[in-house]
Amino acid sequence: MAALPEEVDVGAHGLVLRRWRLADGERLFAAIEASMPELRRFMPWAKEDPTAESVGAFLETAAVDVPSATSVGFALVDAAGEIVGGVGLHDRRGPGILEIGYWVRSDRTGRGYATAAARVLTAVALANHPDVDRIEIRCDPANVASAAIPPKLGYRLDRTDVVDVEAAAQTGSQQVWVLCRADYLATERW
Ligand SMILES: CC(C)(COP(=O)(O)OP(=O)(O)OC[C@H]1O[C@@H](n2cnc3c(N)ncnc32)[C@H](O)[C@@H]1OP(=O)(O)O)[C@@H](O)C(=O)NCCC(=O)NCCS
Protein backbone atom coordinates (compact mmCIF):
# COMPACT_ATOMS: atom_id res chain seq x y z
CA MET A 1 0.00 0.00 0.00
CA ALA A 2 1.22 3.54 -0.74
CA ALA A 3 2.80 5.48 2.11
CA LEU A 4 0.16 7.45 4.00
CA PRO A 5 0.60 10.58 6.14
CA GLU A 6 1.76 10.07 9.73
CA GLU A 7 -1.07 12.25 11.00
CA VAL A 8 -4.30 13.61 9.54
CA ASP A 9 -6.54 16.26 11.08
CA VAL A 10 -10.08 14.89 11.18
CA GLY A 11 -11.44 18.43 11.11
CA ALA A 12 -14.12 17.73 13.72
CA HIS A 13 -14.34 17.12 17.48
CA GLY A 14 -10.63 18.01 17.91
CA LEU A 15 -9.70 14.55 16.60
CA VAL A 16 -6.70 13.42 14.61
CA LEU A 17 -5.87 10.15 12.94
CA ARG A 18 -2.27 9.23 13.56
CA ARG A 19 -0.30 6.11 12.79
CA TRP A 20 -0.02 3.65 15.65
CA ARG A 21 3.13 3.82 17.78
CA LEU A 22 4.77 1.11 19.87
CA ALA A 23 4.30 3.42 22.87
CA ASP A 24 0.48 3.21 22.48
CA GLY A 25 0.35 -0.22 24.15
CA GLU A 26 -1.09 0.65 27.54
CA ARG A 27 -3.62 3.16 26.26
CA LEU A 28 -4.75 0.93 23.41
CA PHE A 29 -5.15 -1.97 25.82
CA ALA A 30 -7.28 0.22 28.11
CA ALA A 31 -9.43 1.47 25.22
CA ILE A 32 -10.08 -2.07 23.96
CA GLU A 33 -10.71 -3.44 27.44
CA ALA A 34 -13.24 -0.68 28.16
CA SER A 35 -15.08 -1.42 24.90
CA MET A 36 -15.14 -5.22 24.88
CA PRO A 37 -18.93 -5.70 25.28
CA GLU A 38 -19.49 -3.66 22.09
CA LEU A 39 -16.38 -4.79 20.19
CA ARG A 40 -16.94 -8.50 20.60
CA ARG A 41 -20.41 -8.27 19.06
CA PHE A 42 -19.14 -7.53 15.55
CA MET A 43 -15.32 -7.53 15.51
CA PRO A 44 -13.75 -10.96 14.95
CA TRP A 45 -10.43 -9.67 16.32
CA ALA A 46 -12.13 -8.95 19.67
CA LYS A 47 -13.32 -12.51 20.26
CA GLU A 48 -10.75 -12.94 23.04
CA ASP A 49 -10.04 -10.42 25.80
CA PRO A 50 -6.99 -8.29 24.98
CA THR A 51 -3.64 -9.07 26.60
CA ALA A 52 -0.45 -7.04 26.74
CA GLU A 53 0.97 -9.58 24.29
CA SER A 54 -1.89 -9.39 21.75
CA VAL A 55 -1.89 -5.59 21.79
CA GLY A 56 1.91 -5.52 21.55
CA ALA A 57 1.85 -7.91 18.58
CA PHE A 58 -0.71 -5.72 16.79
CA LEU A 59 1.37 -2.58 17.37
CA GLU A 60 4.59 -4.22 16.21
CA THR A 61 3.01 -4.71 12.80
CA ALA A 62 0.88 -1.55 12.73
CA ALA A 63 3.61 0.86 13.83
CA VAL A 64 6.05 -0.15 11.11
CA ASP A 65 5.74 1.12 7.55
CA VAL A 66 6.17 -1.88 5.28
CA PRO A 67 5.55 -1.21 1.56
CA SER A 68 4.12 -4.73 1.13
CA ALA A 69 1.60 -4.21 3.97
CA THR A 70 -2.02 -4.78 2.98
CA SER A 71 -3.42 -2.83 5.93
CA VAL A 72 -2.60 0.56 7.42
CA GLY A 73 -4.05 1.44 10.81
CA PHE A 74 -4.49 4.79 12.54
CA ALA A 75 -5.27 5.58 16.14
CA LEU A 76 -8.18 7.97 16.60
CA VAL A 77 -6.80 10.48 19.11
CA ASP A 78 -8.63 13.31 20.87
CA ALA A 79 -7.34 16.78 21.75
CA ALA A 80 -6.09 15.51 25.11
CA GLY A 81 -4.04 12.80 23.40
CA GLU A 82 -6.36 10.00 24.50
CA ILE A 83 -6.93 7.03 22.21
CA VAL A 84 -10.66 6.98 21.49
CA GLY A 85 -10.74 4.42 18.69
CA GLY A 86 -9.05 3.08 15.62
CA VAL A 87 -9.52 3.04 11.88
CA GLY A 88 -7.94 0.91 9.19
CA LEU A 89 -7.47 0.97 5.45
CA HIS A 90 -7.28 -2.51 3.95
CA ASP A 91 -6.21 -3.79 0.54
CA ARG A 92 -8.03 -7.12 0.62
CA ARG A 93 -10.91 -6.81 -1.85
CA GLY A 94 -9.06 -6.93 -5.15
CA PRO A 95 -7.39 -4.46 -7.51
CA GLY A 96 -8.57 -0.86 -7.41
CA ILE A 97 -10.49 -1.32 -4.14
CA LEU A 98 -9.65 -0.28 -0.58
CA GLU A 99 -11.81 -1.05 2.45
CA ILE A 100 -12.26 1.11 5.55
CA GLY A 101 -12.91 -0.27 9.03
CA TYR A 102 -13.52 1.59 12.31
CA TRP A 103 -14.22 1.26 16.00
CA VAL A 104 -14.77 3.86 18.72
CA ARG A 105 -14.16 3.52 22.46
CA SER A 106 -17.52 2.82 24.07
CA ASP A 107 -17.57 5.90 26.28
CA ARG A 108 -17.21 8.12 23.18
CA THR A 109 -19.77 6.59 20.83
CA GLY A 110 -22.81 8.49 19.57
CA ARG A 111 -20.88 11.75 19.00
CA GLY A 112 -20.10 11.44 15.30
CA TYR A 113 -16.50 10.29 15.79
CA ALA A 114 -16.68 7.28 13.45
CA THR A 115 -18.48 9.25 10.77
CA ALA A 116 -15.88 12.03 10.88
CA ALA A 117 -12.98 9.56 10.87
CA ALA A 118 -14.39 7.55 7.96
CA ARG A 119 -15.00 10.75 6.02
CA VAL A 120 -11.38 11.90 6.28
CA LEU A 121 -9.97 8.41 5.72
CA THR A 122 -12.00 8.13 2.51
CA ALA A 123 -10.45 11.38 1.29
CA VAL A 124 -6.93 10.31 2.32
CA ALA A 125 -7.31 6.91 0.65
CA LEU A 126 -8.39 8.37 -2.69
CA ALA A 127 -5.84 11.20 -2.60
CA ASN A 128 -2.91 8.85 -1.94
CA HIS A 129 -3.96 5.98 -4.24
CA PRO A 130 -4.63 7.29 -7.75
CA ASP A 131 -5.07 3.68 -8.92
CA VAL A 132 -8.01 3.13 -6.54
CA ASP A 133 -11.48 3.67 -7.98
CA ARG A 134 -13.61 2.34 -5.19
CA ILE A 135 -13.70 2.55 -1.39
CA GLU A 136 -15.81 0.01 0.48
CA ILE A 137 -17.26 -0.12 3.98
CA ARG A 138 -18.65 -3.51 4.99
CA CYS A 139 -20.93 -4.07 7.94
CA ASP A 140 -23.52 -6.42 9.31
CA PRO A 141 -27.08 -5.09 8.85
CA ALA A 142 -27.63 -5.79 12.56
CA ASN A 143 -24.87 -3.31 13.36
CA VAL A 144 -27.23 -0.37 13.06
CA ALA A 145 -24.79 2.30 14.23
CA SER A 146 -22.15 1.19 11.75
CA ALA A 147 -24.58 0.81 8.85
CA ALA A 148 -25.81 4.37 9.44
CA ILE A 149 -22.37 5.78 8.64
CA PRO A 150 -21.60 5.05 4.95
CA PRO A 151 -24.82 6.52 3.52
CA LYS A 152 -24.13 9.73 5.44
CA LEU A 153 -20.85 9.94 3.51
CA GLY A 154 -22.36 9.34 0.08
CA TYR A 155 -21.62 5.60 -0.12
CA ARG A 156 -24.32 3.54 -1.82
CA LEU A 157 -25.36 0.02 -0.90
CA ASP A 158 -23.92 -2.20 -3.65
CA ARG A 159 -25.14 -5.57 -2.39
CA THR A 160 -25.55 -7.79 0.64
CA ASP A 161 -23.26 -10.84 0.76
CA VAL A 162 -23.61 -14.08 2.66
CA VAL A 163 -20.54 -14.50 4.88
CA ASP A 164 -19.28 -16.72 7.68
CA VAL A 165 -20.35 -15.74 11.19
CA GLU A 166 -17.17 -14.79 13.06
CA ALA A 167 -18.42 -12.67 15.98
CA ALA A 168 -21.19 -12.98 18.56
CA ALA A 169 -23.85 -10.70 17.03
CA GLN A 170 -23.09 -11.25 13.35
CA THR A 171 -25.99 -12.53 11.28
CA GLY A 172 -24.20 -14.04 8.29
CA SER A 173 -25.20 -11.10 6.08
CA GLN A 174 -22.78 -8.35 5.16
CA GLN A 175 -23.70 -5.07 3.52
CA VAL A 176 -21.17 -3.82 0.98
CA TRP A 177 -21.26 -0.02 0.81
CA VAL A 178 -19.33 1.56 -2.06
CA LEU A 179 -18.08 5.01 -2.95
CA CYS A 180 -16.60 5.32 -6.45
CA ARG A 181 -14.01 8.00 -7.18
CA ALA A 182 -16.31 9.71 -9.69
CA ASP A 183 -19.13 9.89 -7.14
CA TYR A 184 -16.69 11.16 -4.52
CA LEU A 185 -15.54 13.94 -6.83
CA ALA A 186 -19.11 14.80 -7.79
CA THR A 187 -20.54 14.92 -4.29
CA GLU A 188 -20.81 18.15 -2.36
CA ARG A 189 -20.40 16.41 1.00
CA TRP A 190 -16.63 16.88 0.85
C1 LIG B 1 -20.16 1.35 15.09
C2 LIG B 1 -19.35 2.43 15.78
C3 LIG B 1 -17.98 2.53 15.12
C4 LIG B 1 -20.08 3.76 15.67
O1 LIG B 1 -19.25 4.78 16.21
P1 LIG B 1 -19.85 6.23 16.58
O2 LIG B 1 -18.71 7.13 16.76
O3 LIG B 1 -20.81 6.08 17.69
O4 LIG B 1 -20.64 6.55 15.25
P2 LIG B 1 -21.27 7.96 14.83
O5 LIG B 1 -21.64 8.70 16.09
O6 LIG B 1 -20.34 8.63 13.89
O7 LIG B 1 -22.53 7.53 13.99
C5 LIG B 1 -23.38 6.54 14.42
C6 LIG B 1 -24.71 6.74 13.73
O8 LIG B 1 -25.49 5.61 14.02
C7 LIG B 1 -26.69 6.04 14.60
N1 LIG B 1 -27.10 5.02 15.55
C8 LIG B 1 -26.43 4.59 16.62
N2 LIG B 1 -27.12 3.61 17.22
C9 LIG B 1 -28.25 3.45 16.50
C10 LIG B 1 -29.39 2.62 16.61
N3 LIG B 1 -29.48 1.72 17.57
N4 LIG B 1 -30.36 2.74 15.68
C11 LIG B 1 -30.26 3.63 14.68
N5 LIG B 1 -29.20 4.45 14.51
C12 LIG B 1 -28.23 4.36 15.42
C13 LIG B 1 -26.35 7.33 15.28
O9 LIG B 1 -27.53 8.09 15.51
C14 LIG B 1 -25.44 7.96 14.26
O10 LIG B 1 -26.15 8.52 13.19
P3 LIG B 1 -26.52 10.11 13.17
O11 LIG B 1 -25.21 10.85 13.19
O12 LIG B 1 -27.23 10.28 11.88
O13 LIG B 1 -27.32 10.38 14.38
C15 LIG B 1 -19.17 2.11 17.31
O14 LIG B 1 -20.43 1.89 17.87
C16 LIG B 1 -18.28 0.91 17.55
O15 LIG B 1 -17.06 1.04 17.64
N6 LIG B 1 -18.89 -0.30 17.66
C17 LIG B 1 -18.13 -1.51 17.91
C18 LIG B 1 -17.20 -1.87 16.74
C19 LIG B 1 -17.94 -1.93 15.43
O16 LIG B 1 -19.03 -2.45 15.35
N7 LIG B 1 -17.28 -1.40 14.38
C20 LIG B 1 -17.85 -1.40 13.03
C21 LIG B 1 -17.71 -2.71 12.37
S1 LIG B 1 -18.41 -2.68 10.72
mmCIF file of C-alpha atoms and ligand atoms in Angstrom:
data_model
loop_
_atom_site.group_PDB
_atom_site.id
_atom_site.type_symbol
_atom_site.label_atom_id
_atom_site.label_comp_id
_atom_site.label_asym_id
_atom_site.label_seq_id
_atom_site.Cartn_x
_atom_site.Cartn_y
_atom_site.Cartn_z
ATOM 1 C CA MET A 1 0.000 0.000 0.000
ATOM 2 C CA ALA A 2 1.225 3.540 -0.744
ATOM 3 C CA ALA A 3 2.796 5.477 2.106
ATOM 4 C CA LEU A 4 0.158 7.445 3.999
ATOM 5 C CA PRO A 5 0.597 10.576 6.142
ATOM 6 C CA GLU A 6 1.756 10.072 9.729
ATOM 7 C CA GLU A 7 -1.069 12.247 11.003
ATOM 8 C CA VAL A 8 -4.298 13.611 9.536
ATOM 9 C CA ASP A 9 -6.544 16.257 11.077
ATOM 10 C CA VAL A 10 -10.084 14.890 11.179
ATOM 11 C CA GLY A 11 -11.439 18.432 11.113
ATOM 12 C CA ALA A 12 -14.118 17.733 13.723
ATOM 13 C CA HIS A 13 -14.341 17.123 17.478
ATOM 14 C CA GLY A 14 -10.631 18.012 17.909
ATOM 15 C CA LEU A 15 -9.700 14.548 16.604
ATOM 16 C CA VAL A 16 -6.698 13.416 14.611
ATOM 17 C CA LEU A 17 -5.869 10.149 12.937
ATOM 18 C CA ARG A 18 -2.270 9.226 13.562
ATOM 19 C CA ARG A 19 -0.300 6.111 12.792
ATOM 20 C CA TRP A 20 -0.016 3.651 15.652
ATOM 21 C CA ARG A 21 3.126 3.818 17.776
ATOM 22 C CA LEU A 22 4.766 1.114 19.865
ATOM 23 C CA ALA A 23 4.303 3.417 22.872
ATOM 24 C CA ASP A 24 0.484 3.210 22.481
ATOM 25 C CA GLY A 25 0.351 -0.223 24.153
ATOM 26 C CA GLU A 26 -1.093 0.653 27.540
ATOM 27 C CA ARG A 27 -3.618 3.162 26.259
ATOM 28 C CA LEU A 28 -4.754 0.932 23.407
ATOM 29 C CA PHE A 29 -5.146 -1.972 25.816
ATOM 30 C CA ALA A 30 -7.276 0.221 28.112
ATOM 31 C CA ALA A 31 -9.427 1.470 25.219
ATOM 32 C CA ILE A 32 -10.081 -2.068 23.955
ATOM 33 C CA GLU A 33 -10.709 -3.440 27.444
ATOM 34 C CA ALA A 34 -13.242 -0.679 28.162
ATOM 35 C CA SER A 35 -15.084 -1.422 24.896
ATOM 36 C CA MET A 36 -15.137 -5.225 24.884
ATOM 37 C CA PRO A 37 -18.929 -5.703 25.281
ATOM 38 C CA GLU A 38 -19.492 -3.665 22.086
ATOM 39 C CA LEU A 39 -16.380 -4.795 20.194
ATOM 40 C CA ARG A 40 -16.936 -8.502 20.605
ATOM 41 C CA ARG A 41 -20.413 -8.272 19.058
ATOM 42 C CA PHE A 42 -19.137 -7.534 15.548
ATOM 43 C CA MET A 43 -15.323 -7.527 15.507
ATOM 44 C CA PRO A 44 -13.746 -10.962 14.946
ATOM 45 C CA TRP A 45 -10.426 -9.667 16.317
ATOM 46 C CA ALA A 46 -12.125 -8.953 19.669
ATOM 47 C CA LYS A 47 -13.321 -12.510 20.262
ATOM 48 C CA GLU A 48 -10.747 -12.941 23.039
ATOM 49 C CA ASP A 49 -10.045 -10.419 25.795
ATOM 50 C CA PRO A 50 -6.991 -8.290 24.984
ATOM 51 C CA THR A 51 -3.637 -9.068 26.600
ATOM 52 C CA ALA A 52 -0.446 -7.041 26.743
ATOM 53 C CA GLU A 53 0.968 -9.582 24.290
ATOM 54 C CA SER A 54 -1.890 -9.388 21.753
ATOM 55 C CA VAL A 55 -1.889 -5.593 21.789
ATOM 56 C CA GLY A 56 1.914 -5.515 21.548
ATOM 57 C CA ALA A 57 1.853 -7.906 18.583
ATOM 58 C CA PHE A 58 -0.708 -5.721 16.791
ATOM 59 C CA LEU A 59 1.372 -2.580 17.368
ATOM 60 C CA GLU A 60 4.589 -4.224 16.213
ATOM 61 C CA THR A 61 3.006 -4.707 12.803
ATOM 62 C CA ALA A 62 0.876 -1.548 12.732
ATOM 63 C CA ALA A 63 3.615 0.858 13.826
ATOM 64 C CA VAL A 64 6.049 -0.153 11.108
ATOM 65 C CA ASP A 65 5.738 1.118 7.551
ATOM 66 C CA VAL A 66 6.168 -1.883 5.285
ATOM 67 C CA PRO A 67 5.554 -1.211 1.559
ATOM 68 C CA SER A 68 4.124 -4.727 1.127
ATOM 69 C CA ALA A 69 1.604 -4.206 3.973
ATOM 70 C CA THR A 70 -2.018 -4.781 2.976
ATOM 71 C CA SER A 71 -3.425 -2.827 5.934
ATOM 72 C CA VAL A 72 -2.599 0.558 7.417
ATOM 73 C CA GLY A 73 -4.048 1.441 10.813
ATOM 74 C CA PHE A 74 -4.485 4.786 12.535
ATOM 75 C CA ALA A 75 -5.271 5.584 16.136
ATOM 76 C CA LEU A 76 -8.177 7.974 16.599
ATOM 77 C CA VAL A 77 -6.803 10.476 19.115
ATOM 78 C CA ASP A 78 -8.630 13.314 20.868
ATOM 79 C CA ALA A 79 -7.338 16.775 21.752
ATOM 80 C CA ALA A 80 -6.090 15.506 25.113
ATOM 81 C CA GLY A 81 -4.037 12.796 23.396
ATOM 82 C CA GLU A 82 -6.362 9.999 24.504
ATOM 83 C CA ILE A 83 -6.928 7.030 22.210
ATOM 84 C CA VAL A 84 -10.659 6.979 21.486
ATOM 85 C CA GLY A 85 -10.741 4.418 18.693
ATOM 86 C CA GLY A 86 -9.048 3.079 15.619
ATOM 87 C CA VAL A 87 -9.519 3.044 11.875
ATOM 88 C CA GLY A 88 -7.939 0.909 9.194
ATOM 89 C CA LEU A 89 -7.469 0.971 5.452
ATOM 90 C CA HIS A 90 -7.281 -2.509 3.946
ATOM 91 C CA ASP A 91 -6.205 -3.785 0.543
ATOM 92 C CA ARG A 92 -8.035 -7.120 0.625
ATOM 93 C CA ARG A 93 -10.907 -6.815 -1.847
ATOM 94 C CA GLY A 94 -9.058 -6.933 -5.152
ATOM 95 C CA PRO A 95 -7.390 -4.457 -7.505
ATOM 96 C CA GLY A 96 -8.567 -0.862 -7.409
ATOM 97 C CA ILE A 97 -10.487 -1.324 -4.137
ATOM 98 C CA LEU A 98 -9.650 -0.283 -0.575
ATOM 99 C CA GLU A 99 -11.807 -1.051 2.450
ATOM 100 C CA ILE A 100 -12.258 1.106 5.547
ATOM 101 C CA GLY A 101 -12.908 -0.266 9.034
ATOM 102 C CA TYR A 102 -13.524 1.591 12.311
ATOM 103 C CA TRP A 103 -14.216 1.261 16.002
ATOM 104 C CA VAL A 104 -14.767 3.857 18.722
ATOM 105 C CA ARG A 105 -14.162 3.520 22.465
ATOM 106 C CA SER A 106 -17.521 2.816 24.072
ATOM 107 C CA ASP A 107 -17.566 5.897 26.284
ATOM 108 C CA ARG A 108 -17.213 8.120 23.182
ATOM 109 C CA THR A 109 -19.770 6.589 20.827
ATOM 110 C CA GLY A 110 -22.807 8.493 19.575
ATOM 111 C CA ARG A 111 -20.885 11.745 19.001
ATOM 112 C CA GLY A 112 -20.104 11.440 15.296
ATOM 113 C CA TYR A 113 -16.500 10.291 15.791
ATOM 114 C CA ALA A 114 -16.679 7.275 13.454
ATOM 115 C CA THR A 115 -18.482 9.247 10.765
ATOM 116 C CA ALA A 116 -15.882 12.029 10.881
ATOM 117 C CA ALA A 117 -12.981 9.565 10.873
ATOM 118 C CA ALA A 118 -14.391 7.554 7.960
ATOM 119 C CA ARG A 119 -15.004 10.753 6.024
ATOM 120 C CA VAL A 120 -11.384 11.901 6.283
ATOM 121 C CA LEU A 121 -9.970 8.411 5.720
ATOM 122 C CA THR A 122 -11.997 8.128 2.509
ATOM 123 C CA ALA A 123 -10.453 11.384 1.288
ATOM 124 C CA VAL A 124 -6.927 10.306 2.325
ATOM 125 C CA ALA A 125 -7.312 6.914 0.647
ATOM 126 C CA LEU A 126 -8.394 8.369 -2.685
ATOM 127 C CA ALA A 127 -5.836 11.199 -2.595
ATOM 128 C CA ASN A 128 -2.912 8.848 -1.942
ATOM 129 C CA HIS A 129 -3.963 5.975 -4.236
ATOM 130 C CA PRO A 130 -4.627 7.286 -7.753
ATOM 131 C CA ASP A 131 -5.072 3.684 -8.925
ATOM 132 C CA VAL A 132 -8.005 3.132 -6.539
ATOM 133 C CA ASP A 133 -11.476 3.668 -7.978
ATOM 134 C CA ARG A 134 -13.608 2.336 -5.187
ATOM 135 C CA ILE A 135 -13.699 2.549 -1.389
ATOM 136 C CA GLU A 136 -15.809 0.007 0.484
ATOM 137 C CA ILE A 137 -17.263 -0.122 3.982
ATOM 138 C CA ARG A 138 -18.652 -3.505 4.985
ATOM 139 C CA CYS A 139 -20.934 -4.073 7.936
ATOM 140 C CA ASP A 140 -23.522 -6.420 9.309
ATOM 141 C CA PRO A 141 -27.083 -5.086 8.848
ATOM 142 C CA ALA A 142 -27.627 -5.791 12.559
ATOM 143 C CA ASN A 143 -24.865 -3.307 13.359
ATOM 144 C CA VAL A 144 -27.234 -0.374 13.064
ATOM 145 C CA ALA A 145 -24.792 2.301 14.227
ATOM 146 C CA SER A 146 -22.147 1.185 11.748
ATOM 147 C CA ALA A 147 -24.582 0.807 8.852
ATOM 148 C CA ALA A 148 -25.809 4.372 9.437
ATOM 149 C CA ILE A 149 -22.367 5.779 8.635
ATOM 150 C CA PRO A 150 -21.597 5.053 4.948
ATOM 151 C CA PRO A 151 -24.822 6.525 3.521
ATOM 152 C CA LYS A 152 -24.130 9.732 5.436
ATOM 153 C CA LEU A 153 -20.845 9.935 3.506
ATOM 154 C CA GLY A 154 -22.356 9.344 0.076
ATOM 155 C CA TYR A 155 -21.624 5.602 -0.119
ATOM 156 C CA ARG A 156 -24.321 3.539 -1.818
ATOM 157 C CA LEU A 157 -25.355 0.019 -0.895
ATOM 158 C CA ASP A 158 -23.920 -2.196 -3.653
ATOM 159 C CA ARG A 159 -25.138 -5.574 -2.392
ATOM 160 C CA THR A 160 -25.553 -7.792 0.639
ATOM 161 C CA ASP A 161 -23.259 -10.838 0.760
ATOM 162 C CA VAL A 162 -23.609 -14.083 2.659
ATOM 163 C CA VAL A 163 -20.541 -14.501 4.882
ATOM 164 C CA ASP A 164 -19.278 -16.724 7.682
ATOM 165 C CA VAL A 165 -20.349 -15.740 11.187
ATOM 166 C CA GLU A 166 -17.166 -14.787 13.063
ATOM 167 C CA ALA A 167 -18.416 -12.673 15.976
ATOM 168 C CA ALA A 168 -21.189 -12.979 18.563
ATOM 169 C CA ALA A 169 -23.852 -10.697 17.027
ATOM 170 C CA GLN A 170 -23.088 -11.249 13.351
ATOM 171 C CA THR A 171 -25.994 -12.528 11.280
ATOM 172 C CA GLY A 172 -24.200 -14.042 8.286
ATOM 173 C CA SER A 173 -25.195 -11.097 6.079
ATOM 174 C CA GLN A 174 -22.778 -8.346 5.161
ATOM 175 C CA GLN A 175 -23.699 -5.070 3.521
ATOM 176 C CA VAL A 176 -21.166 -3.821 0.981
ATOM 177 C CA TRP A 177 -21.262 -0.024 0.809
ATOM 178 C CA VAL A 178 -19.325 1.558 -2.058
ATOM 179 C CA LEU A 179 -18.080 5.010 -2.949
ATOM 180 C CA CYS A 180 -16.600 5.316 -6.448
ATOM 181 C CA ARG A 181 -14.013 7.999 -7.184
ATOM 182 C CA ALA A 182 -16.310 9.715 -9.686
ATOM 183 C CA ASP A 183 -19.129 9.894 -7.137
ATOM 184 C CA TYR A 184 -16.692 11.155 -4.517
ATOM 185 C CA LEU A 185 -15.542 13.936 -6.834
ATOM 186 C CA ALA A 186 -19.114 14.805 -7.785
ATOM 187 C CA THR A 187 -20.537 14.923 -4.293
ATOM 188 C CA GLU A 188 -20.810 18.151 -2.356
ATOM 189 C CA ARG A 189 -20.404 16.411 0.997
ATOM 190 C CA TRP A 190 -16.635 16.879 0.854
HETATM 191 C C1 LIG B 1 -20.159 1.355 15.092
HETATM 192 C C2 LIG B 1 -19.349 2.429 15.783
HETATM 193 C C3 LIG B 1 -17.983 2.534 15.124
HETATM 194 C C4 LIG B 1 -20.084 3.761 15.667
HETATM 195 O O1 LIG B 1 -19.246 4.779 16.208
HETATM 196 P P1 LIG B 1 -19.851 6.226 16.575
HETATM 197 O O2 LIG B 1 -18.707 7.133 16.761
HETATM 198 O O3 LIG B 1 -20.808 6.084 17.694
HETATM 199 O O4 LIG B 1 -20.637 6.546 15.246
HETATM 200 P P2 LIG B 1 -21.269 7.962 14.834
HETATM 201 O O5 LIG B 1 -21.641 8.702 16.092
HETATM 202 O O6 LIG B 1 -20.341 8.634 13.885
HETATM 203 O O7 LIG B 1 -22.534 7.532 13.986
HETATM 204 C C5 LIG B 1 -23.382 6.540 14.417
HETATM 205 C C6 LIG B 1 -24.707 6.741 13.726
HETATM 206 O O8 LIG B 1 -25.488 5.612 14.019
HETATM 207 C C7 LIG B 1 -26.691 6.043 14.599
HETATM 208 N N1 LIG B 1 -27.099 5.017 15.550
HETATM 209 C C8 LIG B 1 -26.434 4.588 16.617
HETATM 210 N N2 LIG B 1 -27.117 3.611 17.217
HETATM 211 C C9 LIG B 1 -28.252 3.451 16.496
HETATM 212 C C10 LIG B 1 -29.390 2.623 16.612
HETATM 213 N N3 LIG B 1 -29.484 1.722 17.574
HETATM 214 N N4 LIG B 1 -30.363 2.741 15.675
HETATM 215 C C11 LIG B 1 -30.261 3.629 14.677
HETATM 216 N N5 LIG B 1 -29.202 4.453 14.509
HETATM 217 C C12 LIG B 1 -28.230 4.357 15.417
HETATM 218 C C13 LIG B 1 -26.348 7.326 15.280
HETATM 219 O O9 LIG B 1 -27.526 8.088 15.508
HETATM 220 C C14 LIG B 1 -25.438 7.957 14.264
HETATM 221 O O10 LIG B 1 -26.155 8.520 13.188
HETATM 222 P P3 LIG B 1 -26.515 10.105 13.175
HETATM 223 O O11 LIG B 1 -25.211 10.847 13.191
HETATM 224 O O12 LIG B 1 -27.231 10.277 11.885
HETATM 225 O O13 LIG B 1 -27.315 10.380 14.383
HETATM 226 C C15 LIG B 1 -19.171 2.112 17.306
HETATM 227 O O14 LIG B 1 -20.435 1.890 17.870
HETATM 228 C C16 LIG B 1 -18.282 0.914 17.548
HETATM 229 O O15 LIG B 1 -17.060 1.038 17.639
HETATM 230 N N6 LIG B 1 -18.894 -0.296 17.655
HETATM 231 C C17 LIG B 1 -18.126 -1.510 17.905
HETATM 232 C C18 LIG B 1 -17.196 -1.867 16.745
HETATM 233 C C19 LIG B 1 -17.940 -1.933 15.425
HETATM 234 O O16 LIG B 1 -19.029 -2.449 15.351
HETATM 235 N N7 LIG B 1 -17.284 -1.399 14.376
HETATM 236 C C20 LIG B 1 -17.852 -1.401 13.032
HETATM 237 C C21 LIG B 1 -17.707 -2.707 12.370
HETATM 238 S S1 LIG B 1 -18.409 -2.679 10.723
#
